[in-house]
């Protein structure tokens, strides 16, 4: 008996069907059967299904003699299912890699619930991806099982059948079947969830929900949308037949009204001649099924009136939005005039020689090189007043209480920036910030560049997609000083940003903590992350890809890597900051972290702490490798797509030929490096030493002090000690490794 019975109804999807089937059959978890139902499709679906069935014994094909529709096609497949769980997959959608394994593990963890709800991402025809906006509901549901009465917010999720798997004997016992019609998911999903005694969630993107260019069948203009009324009648009938569910009638009553009004509000759903009829039918149902004594939400009270009143309110709403849009344009124009006036007035005020304005990573907080300079200035130049610019109140709430700050574009922000002598940032300031004569802009960058930056992106149209390079250079024209950690960076920045700044060989201030670190500094970080003190910590830090929209590409099976590392190892993963809020973490990382298989350190605010806590870095092309080399600990470069990366983004040198350690070009090679312990051999140390000599040239642990003394105190700073004459503060072989 297989674990999953995957039922796939097919109708006019020959262009998508192979991708769908491949996404199922190529899963690492293979204890499945696929029941493909050819719903009398007039295209090549039937032949494609027969082809797959001929070469994979797990596939069984049903050819229906006539077209019966999506719901009844699913019904046709159910009697043939023998698996523990039913999974209804639409034939134009796809599973994400590792999805079935994650589902199986979660089902085992929760002792086979009635229903398991997992997450999905919308994938658009133009290449975009967007995660379910209610993904947090799955995460907040916790580790155990529950009922909808215990967590009613679960009903706010999209009411579809394909984001769940169902225990087959539960479905058979309750007699659940799909009705005919457009909205067949509605009378299936509500009864199933209301009846389930044990529901579990999986906070992982397991399915890519394809958004076709011309929409799905529910986005077409048709009278078939009237079907929604019949489907809700079935839901009400189900609840009426089970007195224990009577308390859900007010919720379903409101849900029905919201759903129908949503259909009516869409301009492309109903033919104009049918809108009045649809409204009247909805209002009739609304009155008929209204539970006694309940209050009606304000947005639903329109259903207690006439269609004429509804149309008037809709028209008034559209007119109000147009008036608001025009008023906003007027306010913006007035704001521009006021800003110009303020700039002219500020130009007459003297600069404050003791005022320094800081920002990092687009106003995200006290981070990176600017933070290191700020802390050193408070130590050796306390007369300087440091003010941080943050994006919003949410970011401001995360600041230490003794840090002075202003909100971006606030009146106080404009007053502070008009008077400040010094500006320190690791990205460009907004274009609206004028540079006053006499002010000093210090640009720290974000690390040593491997990939093309600035003007060099003009030769890479794919990599510069969405970037206005000329505007970027106009903003860089405000730089007075550019901090560099090595001669490579100095040459690159002067080429990539052809502006009138002075390069300062100071080193990277944020890396002072790495150069000056001691072995015990990592203990607190490990404890906070829940890492056993005697474990070897493997940090995996991939970068984003420019050849994939969204930037995320799964290059390593993280669960497999963690397992292959074996006992006594902890895998720590840190995604590129640009991927932290996208769908990347939902592709399995968050779920693996919850289960304790690895540690997700993406949200750790200070990457230096994560570097200190690790014993070895595995990366692809991330700039973190240049910082990590300061610790003189092993580095492995996983370069299985180097050709594609270099061609799409452009690189300043071949990292696979001048690597800081061993290079793997496949997962098999990566696993072998760790299984054989080659990752920390003499060759690794030799490669790392050459890399350090070249790229850790000016990082001697005094970079922040050098910047403060040279630029804000006017004191000449000592030249950085050459890398060849420096001794790493942290031993190359951490104690935890020596003992093993």
XYZ file of C-alpha atoms in Angstrom:
740
model
C 0.000 0.000 0.000
C 1.623 3.324 -1.060
C 1.765 6.320 1.244
C 0.248 8.750 -1.282
C -2.311 8.345 -4.036
C -1.818 11.337 -6.322
C -4.972 11.880 -8.409
C -4.423 14.105 -11.449
C -7.432 14.996 -13.648
C -6.390 16.146 -17.130
C -8.232 18.244 -19.698
C -6.606 20.386 -22.403
C -3.274 20.749 -20.594
C -0.896 19.008 -22.995
C 1.525 21.938 -22.807
C 1.882 21.620 -19.023
C 1.240 17.946 -18.354
C 4.774 16.604 -18.717
C 6.143 19.183 -16.291
C 3.435 18.257 -13.786
C 4.069 14.504 -14.049
C 7.844 14.927 -13.902
C 7.556 17.003 -10.747
C 5.748 14.075 -9.087
C 7.630 11.091 -10.455
C 11.086 12.619 -9.954
C 10.516 13.275 -6.258
C 13.085 11.709 -3.922
C 10.168 10.147 -2.012
C 8.909 7.310 -4.216
C 6.252 5.500 -2.153
C 3.407 6.793 -4.301
C 0.903 5.866 -6.961
C -0.325 8.261 -9.616
C -3.879 7.949 -10.869
C -4.147 10.120 -13.962
C -7.679 10.721 -15.210
C -8.001 11.708 -18.876
C -11.271 13.661 -18.804
C -11.910 12.992 -22.503
C -9.362 15.658 -23.392
C -9.444 16.556 -27.117
C -5.687 17.249 -27.274
C -2.688 14.996 -26.693
C -3.158 14.481 -22.949
C -4.269 10.862 -23.322
C -1.210 9.873 -25.347
C 1.138 11.613 -22.907
C -0.436 9.779 -19.974
C -0.152 6.412 -21.729
C 3.500 7.138 -22.482
C 4.275 7.779 -18.806
C 2.298 4.727 -17.677
C 4.274 2.530 -20.085
C 7.595 3.494 -18.519
C 6.632 3.911 -14.839
C 4.637 1.223 -13.043
C 3.459 3.755 -10.464
C 1.269 5.481 -13.058
C -2.233 4.253 -13.840
C -4.389 5.965 -16.462
C -8.172 6.192 -16.626
C -9.670 7.310 -19.935
C -13.191 8.659 -19.390
C -15.615 8.198 -22.322
C -17.020 11.719 -21.943
C -15.981 14.984 -20.344
C -17.367 15.176 -16.811
C -15.533 18.168 -15.351
C -12.851 18.563 -12.729
C -14.803 17.415 -9.670
C -16.253 14.271 -11.182
C -12.897 13.398 -12.767
C -11.423 13.416 -9.262
C -14.291 11.223 -8.108
C -13.503 8.768 -10.905
C -9.961 8.389 -9.621
C -10.800 7.901 -5.935
C -12.090 4.275 -6.094
C -8.779 3.223 -7.633
C -6.701 4.796 -4.850
C -4.973 2.455 -2.405
C -2.681 4.927 -0.657
C -2.885 6.071 2.948
C -3.430 9.656 1.815
C -5.192 11.253 -1.140
C -3.589 14.171 -2.941
C -5.569 15.935 -5.681
C -3.061 17.686 -7.948
C -4.169 19.923 -10.808
C -2.440 18.971 -14.041
C -0.984 22.416 -14.776
C 0.600 22.776 -11.327
C 3.864 21.249 -10.106
C 5.365 19.932 -6.901
C 8.505 21.544 -5.538
C 11.599 19.359 -5.043
C 11.409 17.394 -1.810
C 7.727 18.168 -1.263
C 6.508 14.579 -0.827
C 9.352 13.762 1.562
C 8.456 16.797 3.671
C 4.780 15.779 3.677
C 5.608 12.191 4.658
C 7.867 13.351 7.482
C 5.215 15.751 8.799
C 2.514 13.076 8.649
C 4.712 10.708 10.629
C 5.517 13.446 13.119
C 1.798 14.162 13.725
C 0.660 10.502 13.709
C -1.401 10.593 10.509
C -3.912 13.442 10.937
C -7.170 13.564 8.971
C -5.885 16.510 6.919
C -2.442 18.011 6.342
C -2.417 21.570 4.955
C 0.756 22.766 3.251
C 1.879 25.978 1.626
C 2.126 26.991 -2.027
C 3.534 29.752 -4.217
C 1.911 31.421 -7.206
C 4.147 31.159 -10.260
C 3.350 33.624 -13.025
C 3.649 33.131 -16.766
C 6.198 35.972 -16.940
C 8.501 34.221 -14.441
C 7.559 35.854 -11.140
C 6.896 33.930 -7.945
C 4.863 35.031 -4.924
C 4.336 33.070 -1.756
C 0.930 32.668 -0.167
C 0.368 35.889 1.799
C -1.221 33.907 4.657
C 1.754 31.583 5.094
C 2.107 32.822 8.664
C -1.150 31.018 9.549
C 0.564 27.705 8.848
C 3.612 28.648 10.899
C 1.533 29.861 13.835
C -0.511 26.644 13.954
C 2.307 24.999 15.902
C 3.704 21.505 15.943
C 0.668 19.444 16.902
C -2.836 18.725 15.612
C -5.964 20.801 16.103
C -9.555 21.310 14.953
C -10.973 24.344 13.181
C -12.757 25.264 16.406
C -9.345 25.556 18.066
C -7.809 27.457 15.154
C -10.597 29.051 13.079
C -8.062 31.221 11.239
C -7.190 28.143 9.175
C -10.423 28.763 7.263
C -8.997 32.064 6.021
C -6.625 30.124 3.763
C -7.524 29.674 0.118
C -10.474 27.276 -0.038
C -9.025 24.876 -2.580
C -8.494 21.136 -2.595
C -4.899 20.975 -3.863
C -3.087 22.525 -0.865
C -3.968 19.561 1.349
C -3.612 15.798 1.605
C -6.427 13.732 3.131
C -6.336 10.458 5.035
C -8.148 8.071 2.729
C -10.104 6.173 5.381
C -11.334 9.519 6.800
C -12.613 10.546 3.349
C -14.261 7.173 2.794
C -15.838 7.089 6.257
C -17.374 10.550 5.807
C -18.407 9.847 2.205
C -16.873 12.999 0.767
C -17.248 13.429 -2.991
C -16.939 16.319 -5.419
C -20.122 17.773 -6.937
C -20.273 18.963 -10.550
C -19.843 22.641 -11.346
C -17.406 25.529 -11.464
C -16.772 25.915 -7.736
C -16.516 22.260 -6.756
C -13.762 22.929 -4.188
C -16.132 24.906 -1.939
C -18.530 22.072 -0.902
C -15.549 19.738 -0.477
C -13.203 21.938 1.575
C -15.618 23.347 4.134
C -17.183 19.974 5.080
C -13.775 18.294 5.205
C -12.211 20.883 7.494
C -15.255 21.253 9.722
C -15.472 17.469 10.169
C -11.770 16.741 10.674
C -10.846 15.891 14.242
C -7.098 16.190 13.647
C -5.622 18.818 11.309
C -1.891 19.479 10.930
C 0.037 22.073 8.959
C 3.309 22.072 7.063
C 4.968 25.480 6.780
C 6.676 24.648 3.497
C 6.013 25.520 -0.143
C 5.149 22.138 -1.631
C 3.295 23.259 -4.750
C 3.733 25.820 -7.509
C 0.287 27.175 -8.393
C 0.539 28.173 -12.046
C -1.005 31.534 -12.960
C -1.744 31.350 -16.656
C -1.467 34.432 -18.823
C -5.180 34.381 -19.614
C -6.150 33.142 -16.157
C -7.848 29.927 -15.138
C -11.391 28.905 -15.871
C -12.712 30.901 -12.906
C -11.398 34.138 -14.430
C -13.466 33.838 -17.625
C -16.641 35.766 -18.329
C -19.540 33.341 -18.069
C -22.913 32.675 -16.487
C -21.290 29.558 -15.039
C -20.274 31.694 -12.068
C -23.880 31.387 -10.900
C -22.766 27.898 -9.851
C -21.379 29.396 -6.620
C -24.911 29.622 -5.226
C -25.597 25.916 -5.696
C -22.279 25.035 -4.106
C -22.975 27.064 -0.975
C -26.435 25.491 -0.793
C -24.606 22.151 -0.567
C -22.405 23.504 2.233
C -25.437 24.724 4.201
C -27.194 21.397 3.643
C -24.158 19.539 4.992
C -24.068 21.698 8.124
C -27.842 21.333 8.603
C -27.501 17.533 8.537
C -24.979 17.616 11.387
C -26.288 19.506 14.430
C -22.825 19.613 16.033
C -21.729 21.996 13.242
C -24.612 24.456 13.755
C -22.317 26.995 15.417
C -20.534 27.479 12.084
C -23.613 28.841 10.315
C -22.829 32.553 11.064
C -19.312 32.137 9.705
C -20.475 30.352 6.546
C -23.251 32.904 6.051
C -20.716 35.734 6.045
C -18.264 33.758 3.940
C -20.899 33.108 1.296
C -21.745 36.820 1.116
C -18.086 37.832 0.825
C -17.385 35.221 -1.850
C -20.344 36.194 -4.010
C -19.697 39.927 -3.713
C -16.093 39.292 -4.696
C -17.246 37.559 -7.896
C -19.692 40.390 -8.597
C -17.017 43.059 -8.107
C -14.727 41.564 -10.764
C -15.346 43.342 -14.100
C -14.521 40.240 -16.178
C -16.518 37.543 -14.392
C -20.191 38.054 -15.243
C -21.776 39.304 -18.457
C -23.289 42.774 -17.888
C -26.794 41.423 -18.434
C -26.361 38.925 -15.600
C -24.973 41.130 -12.817
C -28.341 42.261 -11.496
C -29.630 38.700 -11.512
C -26.503 37.457 -9.719
C -26.892 40.129 -7.028
C -30.562 39.303 -6.471
C -29.835 35.576 -6.204
C -27.037 36.281 -3.703
C -29.249 38.602 -1.629
C -32.004 35.977 -1.603
C -29.587 33.322 -0.275
C -28.207 35.820 2.226
C -31.673 36.413 3.680
C -32.679 32.753 3.527
C -29.647 31.465 5.435
C -29.207 34.328 7.884
C -29.002 32.848 11.394
C -31.386 34.541 13.833
C -29.996 37.257 16.047
C -26.677 37.867 14.319
C -25.331 41.285 13.356
C -24.303 41.883 9.779
C -20.833 43.205 8.997
C -20.950 46.693 7.423
C -19.444 45.520 4.128
C -22.211 42.897 3.753
C -25.186 45.145 4.555
C -25.433 46.027 0.884
C -26.997 42.562 0.400
C -29.965 43.691 2.477
C -30.813 46.348 -0.118
C -31.488 46.462 -3.836
C -29.154 45.993 -6.782
C -29.738 49.650 -7.750
C -28.401 50.768 -4.367
C -25.441 48.416 -4.721
C -24.631 49.850 -8.177
C -24.855 53.420 -6.837
C -22.447 52.631 -3.996
C -20.031 50.929 -6.356
C -20.065 53.949 -8.658
C -19.611 56.299 -5.698
C -16.665 54.222 -4.534
C -14.990 54.436 -7.929
C -15.573 58.192 -8.044
C -14.162 58.575 -4.537
C -11.037 56.649 -5.473
C -10.520 58.894 -8.515
C -10.901 62.023 -6.369
C -8.412 60.554 -3.896
C -5.944 59.783 -6.682
C -6.097 63.352 -7.983
C -5.759 64.769 -4.472
C -2.697 62.620 -3.932
C -1.140 64.000 -7.118
C -1.767 67.544 -5.884
C -0.220 66.723 -2.498
C 2.848 65.217 -4.157
C 3.357 68.287 -6.323
C 3.028 70.521 -3.263
C 5.510 68.338 -1.363
C 8.052 68.697 -4.176
C 7.689 72.495 -4.089
C 8.062 72.528 -0.300
C 11.138 70.265 -0.475
C 12.784 72.621 -2.961
C 12.028 75.531 -0.668
C 13.470 73.711 2.334
C 16.610 72.814 0.375
C 17.129 76.456 -0.574
C 16.668 77.509 3.071
C 18.944 74.754 4.412
C 21.709 75.774 2.032
C 22.030 79.000 4.057
C 22.504 77.175 7.384
C 25.971 76.183 8.571
C 27.018 72.550 8.804
C 27.469 70.952 12.218
C 31.047 69.545 12.270
C 30.110 67.093 15.040
C 27.014 65.595 13.405
C 27.314 62.219 11.659
C 24.385 60.531 9.890
C 24.512 56.757 9.453
C 22.527 54.229 7.456
C 23.018 50.608 6.384
C 21.313 48.193 3.996
C 18.636 50.693 2.912
C 17.893 51.948 6.431
C 17.482 48.529 8.106
C 19.286 49.330 11.364
C 22.667 49.492 13.088
C 24.486 47.006 10.867
C 27.605 46.344 8.812
C 30.522 48.723 8.328
C 28.574 51.859 9.324
C 27.724 50.202 12.660
C 31.379 49.394 13.329
C 32.386 53.003 12.581
C 29.547 54.302 14.776
C 30.604 52.158 17.748
C 34.253 53.154 17.411
C 33.304 56.838 17.144
C 31.345 56.589 20.403
C 34.448 55.100 22.008
C 37.213 57.398 20.793
C 35.275 60.490 19.649
C 32.347 60.861 22.090
C 31.871 64.497 21.086
C 30.470 63.292 17.761
C 26.707 62.989 17.595
C 25.672 59.926 15.593
C 22.125 59.700 14.214
C 20.798 56.644 12.372
C 18.258 56.769 9.551
C 15.731 53.908 9.679
C 12.985 52.992 7.269
C 9.970 52.991 9.590
C 8.723 52.614 13.167
C 9.060 48.837 12.969
C 12.793 49.136 12.291
C 13.107 51.848 14.927
C 11.643 49.518 17.572
C 14.540 47.108 17.017
C 17.229 49.701 17.780
C 19.052 49.741 21.130
C 17.445 52.322 23.434
C 20.507 54.601 23.472
C 20.712 54.949 19.677
C 19.426 58.258 18.332
C 17.484 57.849 15.112
C 15.216 59.553 12.604
C 12.630 58.078 10.261
C 13.341 58.343 6.543
C 11.675 61.365 4.881
C 10.312 62.690 8.180
C 10.628 66.432 8.979
C 13.324 65.621 11.564
C 15.203 63.560 8.966
C 15.252 66.582 6.663
C 16.473 68.873 9.454
C 19.248 66.469 10.505
C 20.498 65.735 6.991
C 20.508 69.447 6.168
C 23.000 70.144 8.999
C 25.181 67.007 9.077
C 28.844 67.214 8.152
C 29.373 63.454 7.700
C 27.304 60.758 5.971
C 28.235 57.073 6.316
C 26.426 54.380 4.333
C 27.061 50.989 2.701
C 24.508 51.654 -0.059
C 23.636 54.835 -1.917
C 21.597 57.512 -0.202
C 18.200 58.339 -1.772
C 18.379 60.521 -4.844
C 16.398 63.276 -3.121
C 19.171 63.842 -0.554
C 21.251 66.801 -1.787
C 24.979 66.948 -1.116
C 25.852 70.254 0.451
C 29.278 71.790 -0.252
C 31.596 70.911 2.606
C 29.769 67.748 3.668
C 31.655 64.444 3.553
C 30.119 61.222 2.218
C 31.860 57.989 3.208
C 30.845 54.885 1.272
C 31.811 51.576 2.874
C 30.449 49.095 0.269
C 29.290 45.623 1.350
C 32.370 43.492 0.852
C 34.924 42.462 -1.722
C 33.366 42.190 -5.209
C 33.448 38.951 -7.157
C 30.436 39.686 -9.370
C 30.056 42.695 -11.662
C 28.877 45.915 -10.053
C 27.956 49.455 -11.104
C 28.832 50.488 -14.646
C 30.149 47.007 -15.439
C 26.536 45.800 -15.359
C 25.866 47.757 -18.558
C 27.400 44.818 -20.435
C 25.059 42.366 -18.663
C 21.449 43.276 -19.536
C 20.027 40.318 -17.631
C 21.878 41.156 -14.427
C 20.959 44.849 -14.552
C 17.254 44.122 -15.056
C 15.359 46.527 -12.827
C 18.457 48.622 -12.081
C 18.914 52.178 -13.321
C 22.708 52.215 -13.675
C 22.998 55.898 -14.748
C 20.951 56.914 -11.700
C 23.142 54.675 -9.522
C 26.228 56.517 -10.791
C 24.636 59.927 -10.255
C 24.092 58.992 -6.625
C 27.662 57.700 -6.373
C 28.854 61.128 -7.553
C 28.203 62.257 -3.958
C 30.893 59.950 -2.546
C 33.990 61.643 -1.160
C 35.671 58.483 0.100
C 35.415 54.808 -0.811
C 36.724 52.318 1.757
C 38.647 49.322 0.413
C 39.939 46.120 2.014
C 42.394 45.138 -0.735
C 43.863 46.400 -3.989
C 41.464 44.207 -5.977
C 38.495 46.111 -4.497
C 40.192 49.434 -5.077
C 40.628 48.743 -8.787
C 37.114 47.355 -9.178
C 35.346 50.240 -7.426
C 37.221 52.841 -9.445
C 36.255 51.037 -12.645
C 32.653 50.176 -11.693
C 31.928 53.648 -10.261
C 33.725 56.172 -12.503
C 33.149 59.076 -10.106
C 35.332 61.635 -8.310
C 35.991 59.922 -4.970
C 39.161 59.020 -3.101
C 39.886 55.373 -2.270
C 40.999 54.774 1.325
C 42.966 51.642 2.150
C 41.420 51.267 5.586
C 40.170 47.689 5.590
C 36.528 46.779 6.291
C 35.397 48.117 9.694
C 32.801 45.384 10.168
C 35.587 42.799 9.988
C 37.503 44.169 12.974
C 35.493 41.808 15.161
C 36.677 38.841 13.087
C 40.336 39.851 13.138
C 40.281 40.529 16.892
C 38.177 37.496 17.801
C 39.127 34.907 20.393
C 37.945 31.269 20.463
C 35.498 31.927 23.309
C 33.685 34.662 21.392
C 31.639 32.091 19.497
C 30.289 30.294 22.579
C 27.474 32.757 23.259
C 26.391 32.717 19.613
C 26.329 28.913 19.521
C 24.308 28.824 22.724
C 21.792 31.319 21.334
C 21.412 29.268 18.161
C 21.017 26.034 20.123
C 24.194 24.419 18.762
C 25.983 21.878 20.988
C 29.377 23.189 22.070
C 31.252 20.119 20.771
C 29.688 20.071 17.285
C 31.495 20.915 14.088
C 29.450 23.765 12.609
C 29.134 23.815 8.823
C 27.850 27.162 7.549
C 26.164 27.059 4.135
C 25.749 30.565 2.681
C 24.582 30.617 -0.957
C 24.164 33.807 -2.944
C 21.372 34.828 -5.319
C 21.300 34.015 -9.036
C 20.706 36.544 -11.799
C 19.761 33.890 -14.324
C 16.612 33.032 -12.338
C 13.814 35.509 -11.720
C 13.511 35.984 -7.997
C 17.148 35.016 -7.495
C 16.617 31.725 -5.654
C 17.848 28.384 -6.976
C 17.980 25.185 -4.908
C 21.537 23.988 -5.485
C 21.805 21.649 -2.485
C 19.282 19.277 -0.889
C 19.651 20.645 2.640
C 18.048 17.687 4.410
C 20.331 15.279 2.598
C 23.403 17.411 3.277
C 22.593 17.602 7.001
C 22.119 13.831 7.102
C 25.314 13.137 5.153
C 27.361 15.319 7.500
C 26.500 12.835 10.221
C 26.524 12.893 14.006
C 28.526 15.592 15.718
C 27.831 18.157 12.984
C 25.346 21.028 12.804
C 24.409 22.549 9.456
C 23.713 26.290 9.664
C 22.126 27.997 6.647
C 22.149 31.709 5.927
C 20.403 32.914 2.787
C 21.339 36.050 0.894
C 19.537 39.038 2.521
C 17.585 39.723 -0.683
C 15.986 36.259 -0.386
C 15.111 36.459 3.305
C 11.527 37.680 2.806
C 10.764 35.856 -0.443
C 9.596 32.287 -1.042
C 13.072 30.755 -0.648
C 12.681 29.933 3.047
C 9.299 28.384 2.405
C 10.834 25.846 0.037
C 11.848 23.720 3.028
C 14.347 25.738 5.049
C 11.857 26.951 7.674
C 10.398 23.465 8.120
C 13.830 21.843 8.474
C 14.737 24.455 11.079
C 11.533 23.768 13.031
C 12.301 20.053 13.066
C 15.844 20.616 14.300
C 17.506 19.153 11.206
C 19.469 22.371 10.645
C 19.663 25.927 11.934
C 18.272 28.769 9.832
C 20.427 31.792 10.688
C 19.074 34.046 7.939
C 17.468 36.405 10.459
C 20.552 36.794 12.625
C 21.135 40.560 12.411
C 24.937 40.422 12.578
C 26.467 38.066 10.061
C 29.806 38.342 11.859
C 28.325 36.374 14.771
C 27.305 33.568 12.424
C 30.771 33.467 10.899
C 32.400 33.270 14.327
C 30.124 30.416 15.382
C 31.083 28.214 12.426
C 34.056 25.922 11.806
C 33.870 25.766 8.011
C 32.115 27.811 5.312
C 30.434 26.227 2.312
C 29.422 28.853 -0.218
C 29.116 29.297 -3.926
C 29.964 32.845 -4.945
C 28.989 34.863 -1.876
C 31.191 37.785 -0.825
C 31.129 36.296 2.679
C 34.076 34.108 1.688
C 36.363 37.156 1.625
C 35.363 38.062 5.189
C 35.471 34.469 6.414
C 39.046 34.075 5.186
C 40.090 36.425 7.999
C 39.289 33.654 10.485
C 41.701 31.334 8.669
C 39.173 28.511 8.803
C 38.402 26.124 5.930
C 36.257 27.267 3.010
C 34.639 25.043 0.372
C 33.366 26.597 -2.861
C 30.393 24.698 -4.296
C 30.465 25.771 -7.952
C 28.125 23.376 -9.736
C 26.677 26.210 -11.870
C 29.720 28.440 -12.218
C 29.395 28.702 -16.000
C 25.798 29.907 -15.850
C 26.511 32.289 -12.980
C 29.575 33.857 -14.600
C 27.851 34.224 -17.963
C 24.704 35.818 -16.553
C 26.173 38.133 -13.913
C 29.771 38.634 -14.984
C 32.699 38.126 -12.591
C 36.025 39.842 -12.039
C 37.970 36.602 -11.787
C 37.430 32.845 -11.856
C 36.812 31.815 -8.255
C 37.127 28.141 -9.203
C 40.709 28.751 -10.377
C 41.682 31.062 -7.496
C 39.609 29.518 -4.732
C 40.116 29.877 -0.967
C 39.789 26.116 -0.569
C 38.574 23.016 -2.315
C 35.996 23.359 -5.111
C 33.103 20.945 -5.654
C 31.230 20.840 -8.952
C 28.491 18.404 -7.944
C 26.752 17.373 -4.756
C 28.590 14.062 -4.891
C 31.916 15.893 -4.781
C 30.708 18.127 -1.946
C 29.612 15.162 0.149
C 32.922 13.396 -0.526
C 34.940 16.390 0.679
C 33.269 16.115 4.072
C 33.067 12.323 4.291
C 36.796 12.057 3.562
C 37.668 15.094 5.741
C 39.505 16.543 2.738
C 37.829 19.889 3.382
C 40.455 20.644 6.071
C 43.603 19.080 4.601
C 46.960 20.715 3.852
C 45.924 21.675 0.324
C 42.937 23.522 1.745
C 45.252 25.460 4.061
C 47.631 26.292 1.190
C 44.833 27.647 -1.006
C 43.425 29.647 1.879
C 46.787 31.236 2.665
C 47.175 32.489 -0.911
C 43.617 33.818 -0.856
C 44.201 35.636 2.443
C 47.364 37.288 1.146
C 45.448 38.720 -1.786
C 42.078 39.661 -0.318
C 42.696 40.293 3.395
C 45.397 42.821 2.631
C 44.244 45.801 4.716
C 42.078 44.118 7.376
C 44.214 44.296 10.512
C 41.502 44.819 13.133
C 41.828 48.615 13.261
C 39.750 49.629 10.238
C 36.981 51.401 12.169
C 39.469 53.325 14.296
C 41.382 54.310 11.180
C 38.231 55.722 9.553
C 37.210 57.692 12.637
C 40.655 59.166 13.262
C 41.467 59.950 9.657
C 38.151 61.377 8.522
C 36.371 62.809 11.549
C 39.307 63.725 13.803
C 41.746 64.725 11.098
C 44.445 62.483 12.557
C 46.717 60.501 10.252
C 46.110 56.759 10.658
C 48.689 54.009 10.671
C 48.980 51.993 7.474
C 47.451 48.523 7.780
C 49.888 45.771 8.670
C 50.506 43.570 5.589
C 48.510 40.354 5.712
C 51.631 38.192 5.462
C 52.925 39.644 8.746
C 49.689 39.212 10.686
C 48.770 36.244 12.868
C 45.095 35.230 12.885
C 43.549 35.898 16.275
C 41.474 32.723 15.993
C 43.391 29.481 15.427
C 42.998 27.876 12.035
C 42.050 24.615 13.746
C 39.326 25.316 16.325
C 39.506 23.230 19.486
C 36.363 21.309 18.593
C 38.069 20.061 15.433
C 41.398 19.185 16.998
C 39.769 16.939 19.570
C 38.058 14.956 16.835
